[in-house]
PDB file of C-alpha atoms in Angstrom:
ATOM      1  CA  UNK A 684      94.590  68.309  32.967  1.00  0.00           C
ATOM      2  CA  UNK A 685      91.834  66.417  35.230  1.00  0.00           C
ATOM      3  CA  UNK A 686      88.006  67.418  33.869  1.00  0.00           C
ATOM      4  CA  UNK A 687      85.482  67.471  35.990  1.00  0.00           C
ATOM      5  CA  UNK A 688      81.684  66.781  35.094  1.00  0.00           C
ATOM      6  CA  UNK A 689      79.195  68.061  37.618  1.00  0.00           C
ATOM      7  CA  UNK A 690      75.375  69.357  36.945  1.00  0.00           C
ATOM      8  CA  UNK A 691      75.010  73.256  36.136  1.00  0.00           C
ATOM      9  CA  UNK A 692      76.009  76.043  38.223  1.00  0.00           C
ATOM     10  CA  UNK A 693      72.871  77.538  40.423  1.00  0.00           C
ATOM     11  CA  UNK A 694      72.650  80.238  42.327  1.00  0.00           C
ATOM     12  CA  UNK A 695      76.210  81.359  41.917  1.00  0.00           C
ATOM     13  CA  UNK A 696      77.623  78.044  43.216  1.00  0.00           C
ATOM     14  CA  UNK A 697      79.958  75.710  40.910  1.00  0.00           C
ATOM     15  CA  UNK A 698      77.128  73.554  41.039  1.00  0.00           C
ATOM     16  CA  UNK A 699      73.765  72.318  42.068  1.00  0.00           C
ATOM     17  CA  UNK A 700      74.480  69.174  43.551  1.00  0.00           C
ATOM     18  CA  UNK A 701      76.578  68.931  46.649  1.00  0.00           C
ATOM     19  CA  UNK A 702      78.352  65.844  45.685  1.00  0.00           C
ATOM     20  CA  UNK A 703      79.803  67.717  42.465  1.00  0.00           C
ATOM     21  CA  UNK A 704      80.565  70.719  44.397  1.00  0.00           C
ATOM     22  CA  UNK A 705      82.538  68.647  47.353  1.00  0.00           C
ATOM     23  CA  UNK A 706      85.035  67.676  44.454  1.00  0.00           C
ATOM     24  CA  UNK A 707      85.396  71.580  43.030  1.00  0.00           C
ATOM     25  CA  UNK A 708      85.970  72.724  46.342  1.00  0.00           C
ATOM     26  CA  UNK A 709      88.669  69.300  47.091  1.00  0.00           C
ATOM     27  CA  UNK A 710      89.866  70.749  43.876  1.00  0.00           C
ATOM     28  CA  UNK A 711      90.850  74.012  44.574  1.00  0.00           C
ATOM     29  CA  UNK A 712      91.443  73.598  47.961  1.00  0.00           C
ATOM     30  CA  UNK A 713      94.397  71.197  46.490  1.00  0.00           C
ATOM     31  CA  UNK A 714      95.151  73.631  44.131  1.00  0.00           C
ATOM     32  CA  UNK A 715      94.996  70.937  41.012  1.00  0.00           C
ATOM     33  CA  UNK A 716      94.283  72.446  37.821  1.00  0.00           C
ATOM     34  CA  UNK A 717      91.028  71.755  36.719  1.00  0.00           C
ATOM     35  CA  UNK A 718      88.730  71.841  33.478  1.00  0.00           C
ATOM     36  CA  UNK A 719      84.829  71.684  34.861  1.00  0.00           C
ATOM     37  CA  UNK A 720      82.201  71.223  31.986  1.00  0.00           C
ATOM     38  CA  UNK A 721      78.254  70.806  32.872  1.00  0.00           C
ATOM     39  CA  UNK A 722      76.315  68.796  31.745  1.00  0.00           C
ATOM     40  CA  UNK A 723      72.826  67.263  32.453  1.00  0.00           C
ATOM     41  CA  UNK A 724      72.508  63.714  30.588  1.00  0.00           C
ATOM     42  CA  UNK A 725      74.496  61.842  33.196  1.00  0.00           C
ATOM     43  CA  UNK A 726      73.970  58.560  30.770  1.00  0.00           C
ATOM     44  CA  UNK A 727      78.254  58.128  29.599  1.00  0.00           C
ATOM     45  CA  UNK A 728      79.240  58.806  33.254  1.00  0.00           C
ATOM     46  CA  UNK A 729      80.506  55.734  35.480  1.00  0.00           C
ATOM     47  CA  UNK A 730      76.780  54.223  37.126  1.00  0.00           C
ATOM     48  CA  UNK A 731      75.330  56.933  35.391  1.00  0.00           C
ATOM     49  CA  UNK A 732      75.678  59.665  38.234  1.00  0.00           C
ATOM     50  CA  UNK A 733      77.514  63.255  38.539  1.00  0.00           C
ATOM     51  CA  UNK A 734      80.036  63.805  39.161  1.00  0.00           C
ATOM     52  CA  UNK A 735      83.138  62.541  36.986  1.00  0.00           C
ATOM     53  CA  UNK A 736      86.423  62.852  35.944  1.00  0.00           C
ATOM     54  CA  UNK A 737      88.537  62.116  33.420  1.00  0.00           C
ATOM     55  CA  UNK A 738      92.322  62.429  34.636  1.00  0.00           C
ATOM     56  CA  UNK A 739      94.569  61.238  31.928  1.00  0.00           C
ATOM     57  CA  UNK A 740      93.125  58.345  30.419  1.00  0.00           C
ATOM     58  CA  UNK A 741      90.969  57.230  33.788  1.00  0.00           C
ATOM     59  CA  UNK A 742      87.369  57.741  34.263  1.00  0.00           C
ATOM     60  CA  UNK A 743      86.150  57.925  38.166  1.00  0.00           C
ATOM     61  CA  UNK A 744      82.867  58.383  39.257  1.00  0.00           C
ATOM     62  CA  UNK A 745      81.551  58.622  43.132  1.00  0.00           C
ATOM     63  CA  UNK A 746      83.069  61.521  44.895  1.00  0.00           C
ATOM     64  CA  UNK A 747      84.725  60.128  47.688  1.00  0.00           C
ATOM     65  CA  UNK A 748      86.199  57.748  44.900  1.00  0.00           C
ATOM     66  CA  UNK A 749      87.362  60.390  42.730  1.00  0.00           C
ATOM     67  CA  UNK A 750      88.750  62.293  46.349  1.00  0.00           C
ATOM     68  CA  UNK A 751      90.604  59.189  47.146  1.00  0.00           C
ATOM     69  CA  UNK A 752      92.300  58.666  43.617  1.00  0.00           C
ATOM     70  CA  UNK A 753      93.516  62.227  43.707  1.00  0.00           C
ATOM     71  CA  UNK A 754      94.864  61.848  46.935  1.00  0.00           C
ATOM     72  CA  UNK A 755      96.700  58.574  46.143  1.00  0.00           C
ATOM     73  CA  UNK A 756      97.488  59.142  42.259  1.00  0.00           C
ATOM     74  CA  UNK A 757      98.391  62.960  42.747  1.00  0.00           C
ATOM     75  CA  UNK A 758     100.103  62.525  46.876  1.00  0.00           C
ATOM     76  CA  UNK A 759      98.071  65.249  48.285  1.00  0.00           C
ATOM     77  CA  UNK A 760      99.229  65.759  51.611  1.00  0.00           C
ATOM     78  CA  UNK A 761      95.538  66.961  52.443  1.00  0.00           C
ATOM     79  CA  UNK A 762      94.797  64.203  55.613  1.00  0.00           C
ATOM     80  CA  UNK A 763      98.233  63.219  56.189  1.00  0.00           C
ATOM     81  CA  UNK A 764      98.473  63.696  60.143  1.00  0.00           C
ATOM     82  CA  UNK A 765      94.702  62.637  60.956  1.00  0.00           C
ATOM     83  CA  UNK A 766      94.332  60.607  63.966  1.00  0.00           C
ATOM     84  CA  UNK A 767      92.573  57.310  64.189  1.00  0.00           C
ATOM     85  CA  UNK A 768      89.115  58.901  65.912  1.00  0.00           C
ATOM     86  CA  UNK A 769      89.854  61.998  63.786  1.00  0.00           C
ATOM     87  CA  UNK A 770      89.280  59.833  60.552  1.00  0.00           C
ATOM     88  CA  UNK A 771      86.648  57.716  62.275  1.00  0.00           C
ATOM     89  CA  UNK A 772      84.818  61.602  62.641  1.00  0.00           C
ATOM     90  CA  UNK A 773      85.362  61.785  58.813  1.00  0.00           C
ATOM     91  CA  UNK A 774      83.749  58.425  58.306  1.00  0.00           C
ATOM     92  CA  UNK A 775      80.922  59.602  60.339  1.00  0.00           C
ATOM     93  CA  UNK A 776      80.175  62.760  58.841  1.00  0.00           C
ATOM     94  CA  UNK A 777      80.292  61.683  55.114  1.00  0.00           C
ATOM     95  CA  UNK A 778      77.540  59.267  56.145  1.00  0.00           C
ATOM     96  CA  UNK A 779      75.296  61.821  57.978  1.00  0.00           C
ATOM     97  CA  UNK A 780      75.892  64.040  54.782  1.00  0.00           C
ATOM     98  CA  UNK A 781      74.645  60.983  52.520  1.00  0.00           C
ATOM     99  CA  UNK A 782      72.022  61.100  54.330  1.00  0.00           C
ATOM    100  CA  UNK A 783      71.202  65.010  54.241  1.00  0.00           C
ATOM    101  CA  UNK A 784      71.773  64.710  50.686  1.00  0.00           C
ATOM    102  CA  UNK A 785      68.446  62.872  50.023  1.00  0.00           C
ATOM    103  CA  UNK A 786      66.445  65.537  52.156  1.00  0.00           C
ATOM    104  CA  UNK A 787      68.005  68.311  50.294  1.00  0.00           C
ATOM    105  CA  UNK A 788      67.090  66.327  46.866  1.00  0.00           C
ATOM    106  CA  UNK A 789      63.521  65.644  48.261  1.00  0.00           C
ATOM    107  CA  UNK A 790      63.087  69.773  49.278  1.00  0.00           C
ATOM    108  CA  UNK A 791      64.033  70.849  45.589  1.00  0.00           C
ATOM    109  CA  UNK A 792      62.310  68.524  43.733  1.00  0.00           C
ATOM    110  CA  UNK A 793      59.701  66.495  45.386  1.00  0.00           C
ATOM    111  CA  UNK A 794      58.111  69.360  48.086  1.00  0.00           C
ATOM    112  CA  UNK A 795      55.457  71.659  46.312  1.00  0.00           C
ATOM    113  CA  UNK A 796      56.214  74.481  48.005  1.00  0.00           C
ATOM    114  CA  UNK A 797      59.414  74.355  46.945  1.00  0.00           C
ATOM    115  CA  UNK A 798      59.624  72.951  43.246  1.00  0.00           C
ATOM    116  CA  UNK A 799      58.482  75.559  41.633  1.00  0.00           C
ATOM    117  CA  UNK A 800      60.952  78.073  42.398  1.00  0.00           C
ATOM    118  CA  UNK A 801      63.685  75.672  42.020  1.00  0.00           C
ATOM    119  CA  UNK A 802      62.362  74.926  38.306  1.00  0.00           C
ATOM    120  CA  UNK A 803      62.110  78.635  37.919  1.00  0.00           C
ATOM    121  CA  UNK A 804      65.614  79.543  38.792  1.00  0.00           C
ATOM    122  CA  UNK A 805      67.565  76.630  36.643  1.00  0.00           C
ATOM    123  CA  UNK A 806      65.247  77.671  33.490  1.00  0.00           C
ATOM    124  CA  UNK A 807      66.186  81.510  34.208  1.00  0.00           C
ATOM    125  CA  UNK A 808      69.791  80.442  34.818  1.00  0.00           C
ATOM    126  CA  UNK A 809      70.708  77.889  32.050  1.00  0.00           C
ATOM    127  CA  UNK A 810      68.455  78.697  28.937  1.00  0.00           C
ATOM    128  CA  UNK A 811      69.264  75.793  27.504  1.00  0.00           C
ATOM    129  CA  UNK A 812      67.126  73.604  29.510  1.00  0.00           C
ATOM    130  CA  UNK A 813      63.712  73.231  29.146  1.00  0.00           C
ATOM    131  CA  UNK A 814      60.786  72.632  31.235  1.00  0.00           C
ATOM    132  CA  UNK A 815      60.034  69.401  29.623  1.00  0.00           C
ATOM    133  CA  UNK A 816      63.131  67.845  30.570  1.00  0.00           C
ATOM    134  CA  UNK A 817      63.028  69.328  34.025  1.00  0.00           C
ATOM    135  CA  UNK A 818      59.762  67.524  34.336  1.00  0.00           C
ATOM    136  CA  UNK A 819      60.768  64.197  33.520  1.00  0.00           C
ATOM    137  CA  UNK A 820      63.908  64.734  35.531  1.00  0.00           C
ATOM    138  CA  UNK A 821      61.661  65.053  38.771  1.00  0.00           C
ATOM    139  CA  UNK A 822      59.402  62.275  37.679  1.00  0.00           C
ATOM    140  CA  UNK A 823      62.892  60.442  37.927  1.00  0.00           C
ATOM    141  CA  UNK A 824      63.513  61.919  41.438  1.00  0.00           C
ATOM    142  CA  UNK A 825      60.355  61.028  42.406  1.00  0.00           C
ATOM    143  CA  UNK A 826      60.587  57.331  42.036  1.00  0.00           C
ATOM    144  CA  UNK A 827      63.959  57.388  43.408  1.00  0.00           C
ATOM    145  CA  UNK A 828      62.522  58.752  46.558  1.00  0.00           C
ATOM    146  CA  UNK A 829      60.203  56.004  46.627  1.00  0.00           C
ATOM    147  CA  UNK A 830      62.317  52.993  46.137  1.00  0.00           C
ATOM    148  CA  UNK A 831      65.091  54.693  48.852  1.00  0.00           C
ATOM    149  CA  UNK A 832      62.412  55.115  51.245  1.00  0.00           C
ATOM    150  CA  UNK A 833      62.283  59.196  52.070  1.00  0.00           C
ATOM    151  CA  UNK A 834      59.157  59.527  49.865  1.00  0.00           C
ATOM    152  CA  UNK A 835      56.955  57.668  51.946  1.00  0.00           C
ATOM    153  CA  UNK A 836      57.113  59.744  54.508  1.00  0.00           C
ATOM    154  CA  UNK A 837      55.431  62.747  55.197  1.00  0.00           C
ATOM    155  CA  UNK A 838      57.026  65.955  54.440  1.00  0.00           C
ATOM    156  CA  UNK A 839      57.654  66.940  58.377  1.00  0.00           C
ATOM    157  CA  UNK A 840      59.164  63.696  58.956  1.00  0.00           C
ATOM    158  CA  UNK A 841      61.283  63.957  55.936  1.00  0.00           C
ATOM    159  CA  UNK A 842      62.450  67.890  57.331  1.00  0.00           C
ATOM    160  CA  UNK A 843      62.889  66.081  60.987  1.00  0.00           C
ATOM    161  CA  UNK A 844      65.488  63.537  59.672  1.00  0.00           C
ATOM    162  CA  UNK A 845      67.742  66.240  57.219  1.00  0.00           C
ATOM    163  CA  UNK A 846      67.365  69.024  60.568  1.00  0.00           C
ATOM    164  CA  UNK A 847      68.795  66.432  62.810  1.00  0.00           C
ATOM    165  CA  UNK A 848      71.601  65.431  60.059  1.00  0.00           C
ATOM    166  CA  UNK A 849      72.720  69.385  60.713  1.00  0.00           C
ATOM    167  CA  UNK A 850      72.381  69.766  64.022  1.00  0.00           C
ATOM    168  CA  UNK A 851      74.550  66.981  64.528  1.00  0.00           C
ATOM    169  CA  UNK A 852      76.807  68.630  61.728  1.00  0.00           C
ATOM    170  CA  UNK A 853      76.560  72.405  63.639  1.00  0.00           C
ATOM    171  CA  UNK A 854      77.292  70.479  66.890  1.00  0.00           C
ATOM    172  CA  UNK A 855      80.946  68.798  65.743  1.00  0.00           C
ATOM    173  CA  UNK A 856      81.730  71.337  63.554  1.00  0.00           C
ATOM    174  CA  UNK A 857      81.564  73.963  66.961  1.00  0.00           C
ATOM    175  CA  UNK A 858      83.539  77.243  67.053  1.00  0.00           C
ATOM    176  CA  UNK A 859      86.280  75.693  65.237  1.00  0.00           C
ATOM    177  CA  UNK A 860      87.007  77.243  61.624  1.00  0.00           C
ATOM    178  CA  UNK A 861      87.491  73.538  60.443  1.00  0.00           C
ATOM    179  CA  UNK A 862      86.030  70.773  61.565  1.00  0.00           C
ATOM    180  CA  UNK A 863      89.101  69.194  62.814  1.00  0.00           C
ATOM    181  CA  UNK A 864      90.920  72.822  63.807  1.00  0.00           C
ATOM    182  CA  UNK A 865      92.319  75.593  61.800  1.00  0.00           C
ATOM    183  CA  UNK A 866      93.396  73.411  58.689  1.00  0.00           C
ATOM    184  CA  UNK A 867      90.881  71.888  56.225  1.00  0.00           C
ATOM    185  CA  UNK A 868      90.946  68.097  55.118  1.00  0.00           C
ATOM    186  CA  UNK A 869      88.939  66.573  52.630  1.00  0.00           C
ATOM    187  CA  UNK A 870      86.437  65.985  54.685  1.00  0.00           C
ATOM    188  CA  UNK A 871      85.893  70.251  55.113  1.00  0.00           C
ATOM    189  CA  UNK A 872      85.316  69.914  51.394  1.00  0.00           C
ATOM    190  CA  UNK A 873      82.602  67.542  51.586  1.00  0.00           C
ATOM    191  CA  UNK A 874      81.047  70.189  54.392  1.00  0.00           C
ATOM    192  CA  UNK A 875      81.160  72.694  51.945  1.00  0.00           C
ATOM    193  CA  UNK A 876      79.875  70.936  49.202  1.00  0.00           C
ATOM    194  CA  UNK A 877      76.749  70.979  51.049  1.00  0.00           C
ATOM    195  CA  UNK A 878      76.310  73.865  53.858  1.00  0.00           C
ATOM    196  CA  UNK A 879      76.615  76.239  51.104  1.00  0.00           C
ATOM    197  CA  UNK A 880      74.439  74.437  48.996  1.00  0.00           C
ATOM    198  CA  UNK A 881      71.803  74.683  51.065  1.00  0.00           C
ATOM    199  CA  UNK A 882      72.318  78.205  52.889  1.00  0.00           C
ATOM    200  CA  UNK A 883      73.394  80.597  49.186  1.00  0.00           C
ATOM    201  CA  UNK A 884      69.722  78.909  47.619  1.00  0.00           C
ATOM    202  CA  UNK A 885      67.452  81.531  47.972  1.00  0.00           C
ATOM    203  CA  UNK A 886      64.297  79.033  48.911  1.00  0.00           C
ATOM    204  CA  UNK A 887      63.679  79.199  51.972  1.00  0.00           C
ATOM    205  CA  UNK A 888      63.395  75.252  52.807  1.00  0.00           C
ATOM    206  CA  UNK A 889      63.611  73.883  56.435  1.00  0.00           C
ATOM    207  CA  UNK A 890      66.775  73.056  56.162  1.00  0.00           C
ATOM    208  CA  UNK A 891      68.151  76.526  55.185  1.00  0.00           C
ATOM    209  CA  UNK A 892      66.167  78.568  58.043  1.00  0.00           C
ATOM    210  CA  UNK A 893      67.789  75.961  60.314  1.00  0.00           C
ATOM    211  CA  UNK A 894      71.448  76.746  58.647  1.00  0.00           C
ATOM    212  CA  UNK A 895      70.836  80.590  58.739  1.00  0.00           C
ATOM    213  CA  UNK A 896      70.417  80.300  62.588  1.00  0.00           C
ATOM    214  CA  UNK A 897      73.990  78.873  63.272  1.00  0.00           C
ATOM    215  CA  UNK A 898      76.138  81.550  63.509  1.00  0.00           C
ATOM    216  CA  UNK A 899      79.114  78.951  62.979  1.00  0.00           C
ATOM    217  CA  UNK A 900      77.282  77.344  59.999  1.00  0.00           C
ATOM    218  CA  UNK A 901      77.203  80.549  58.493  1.00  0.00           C
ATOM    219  CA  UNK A 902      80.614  81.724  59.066  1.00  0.00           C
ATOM    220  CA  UNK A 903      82.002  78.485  57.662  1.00  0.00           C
ATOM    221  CA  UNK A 904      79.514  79.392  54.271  1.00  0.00           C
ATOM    222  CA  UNK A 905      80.744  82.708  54.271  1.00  0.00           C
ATOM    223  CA  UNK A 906      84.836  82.043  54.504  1.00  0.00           C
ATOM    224  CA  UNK A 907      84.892  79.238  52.396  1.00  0.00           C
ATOM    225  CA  UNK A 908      82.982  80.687  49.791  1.00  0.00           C
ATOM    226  CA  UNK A 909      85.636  81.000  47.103  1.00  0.00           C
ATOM    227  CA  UNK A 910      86.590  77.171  47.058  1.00  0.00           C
ATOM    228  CA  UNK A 911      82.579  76.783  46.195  1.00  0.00           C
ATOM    229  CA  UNK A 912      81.643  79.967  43.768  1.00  0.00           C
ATOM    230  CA  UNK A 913      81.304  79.949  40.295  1.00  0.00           C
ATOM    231  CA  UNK A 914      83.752  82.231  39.479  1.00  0.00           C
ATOM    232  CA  UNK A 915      86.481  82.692  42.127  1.00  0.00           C
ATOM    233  CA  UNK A 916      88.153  85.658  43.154  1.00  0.00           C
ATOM    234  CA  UNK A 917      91.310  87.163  41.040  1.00  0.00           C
TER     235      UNK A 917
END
C-alpha cells in the first residue's frame, strides 16, 4: 500500500497545496490504492517538503519524482502514446505551473488582504493547529519569498506574473476536456492539482476572479472534481 503525505485538507480539497494534490489526483486517476495521512512538520520528509511517499520500503519526495516512479515502478500506461511536441507541452506547462505555484503561495500567505482569511479557515478547519504555529509558518514563507525573488515585488506585479501563468494555461488547455484531447495524462493531474486549488478557495484573490471568468477553466474544476475532493463520491 503506497502512503501519501501531503499538508491538510482545505476547503473540501485533499489538500492545500497543489503539489500534494497533483499526486492524489495522479493517484486516483491511476486507480492505485492509496493511504493519505496529513501532516504539517514537513522536517522527516525527503528535502524537507510535502509531499511524500512511502511505497514499500522507498521514500520519494518531489511530485513529478514520485509521478515518474509510479509510472515506471507500477507500468502505468497513463502517457504511453504522447508525441514528441505533446510531451514537450507537458514540459512546458509543469514549468509555468512552478511558477504559478509561488504566486498562489505569496496570495495566501504573504498578501494582507488575503492572510487573514486563509489563517481563519485552516484554524476553523483543523483544530489542531494553532495560530502560533501558523504564524511562524508565514514568517517562513515570507523569507522564502524573499530569497526566490517574488517578494520584492510589489503586489500587482506579483498578480501580473501568476495571471499571465493562467492565461497561458486557459489558452492551451482551449475547449478541449483534456489538455491533450479527451483522455487525461499526468500532466491533467498536475492541472488539477492547481486550477481547483485556486478556483474551490473561497478568497477571492486575483488569480481566482481571473479562473472564475474562463468558462473552460471552470468546467475542467467542475468535472474533475472527484479525482481532487476530500472525500470522493461512492
Amino acid at each position: 500500500m503506497i502512503t501519501l503525505y501531503t499538508y491538510p485538507s482545505l476547503y473540501g480539497l485533499a489538500d492545500n497545496n497543489p503539489y500534494g494534490l497533483k499526486v492524489v489526483a495522479f493517484l486516483r486517476l491511476c486507480g492505485l490504492p492509496y493511504q493519505q495521512k496529513h501532516i504539517v512538520d514537513a522536517h522527516d520528509a525527503p528535502r524537507g517538503q510535502l509531499p511524500y511517499i512511502l511505497d514499500g520500503g522507498t521514500m520519494i519526495g518531489d511530485s513529478d519524482l514520485i509521478i515518474a516512479h509510479l509510472i515506471l515502478h507500477h507500468r502505468l500506461p497513463v502517457d504511453d502514446g504522447l508525441s514528441e511536441d505533446e510531451r514537450r507541452i507537458d514540459h512546458m506547462i509543469r514549468r509555468t505551473l512552478d511558477d504559478l505555484y509561488w504566486v498562489m503561495s505569496y496570495s495566501r500567505w504573504s498578501d494582507a488582504r488575503f492572510w487573514p482569511l486563509f489563517r481563519n479557515q485552516l484554524l476553523s478547519t483543523h483544530p489542531a493547529l494553532t495560530e502560533a504555529l501558523l504564524e511562524a509558518a508565514r514568517e517562513y514563507n515570507l523569507k522564502r519569498y524573499h530569497f526566490q525573488g517574488i517578494g520584492r515585488y510589489d503586489p500587482d506585479q506579483v498578480y501580473d506574473r501568476g495571471l499571465a501563468d493562467l492565461n497561458a494555461i486557459a489558452g492551451t488547455l482551449a475547449d478541449r476536456p483534456f489538455l491533450f484531447g479527451d483522455t487525461p495524462h499526468s500532466i491533467d493531474t498536475a492541472l488539477m492539482g492547481f486550477l481547483p486549488n485556486i478556483y474551490r478557495y473561497e478568497i477571492d484573490t486575483p488569480l481566482r476572479a481571473f479562473v472564475a471568468a474562463q468558462p473552460n477553466l471552470v468546467d475542467f474544476c467542475h468535472r474533475t472534481a472527484p479525482l481532487v475532493s476530500l472525500t470522493q463520491p461512492a
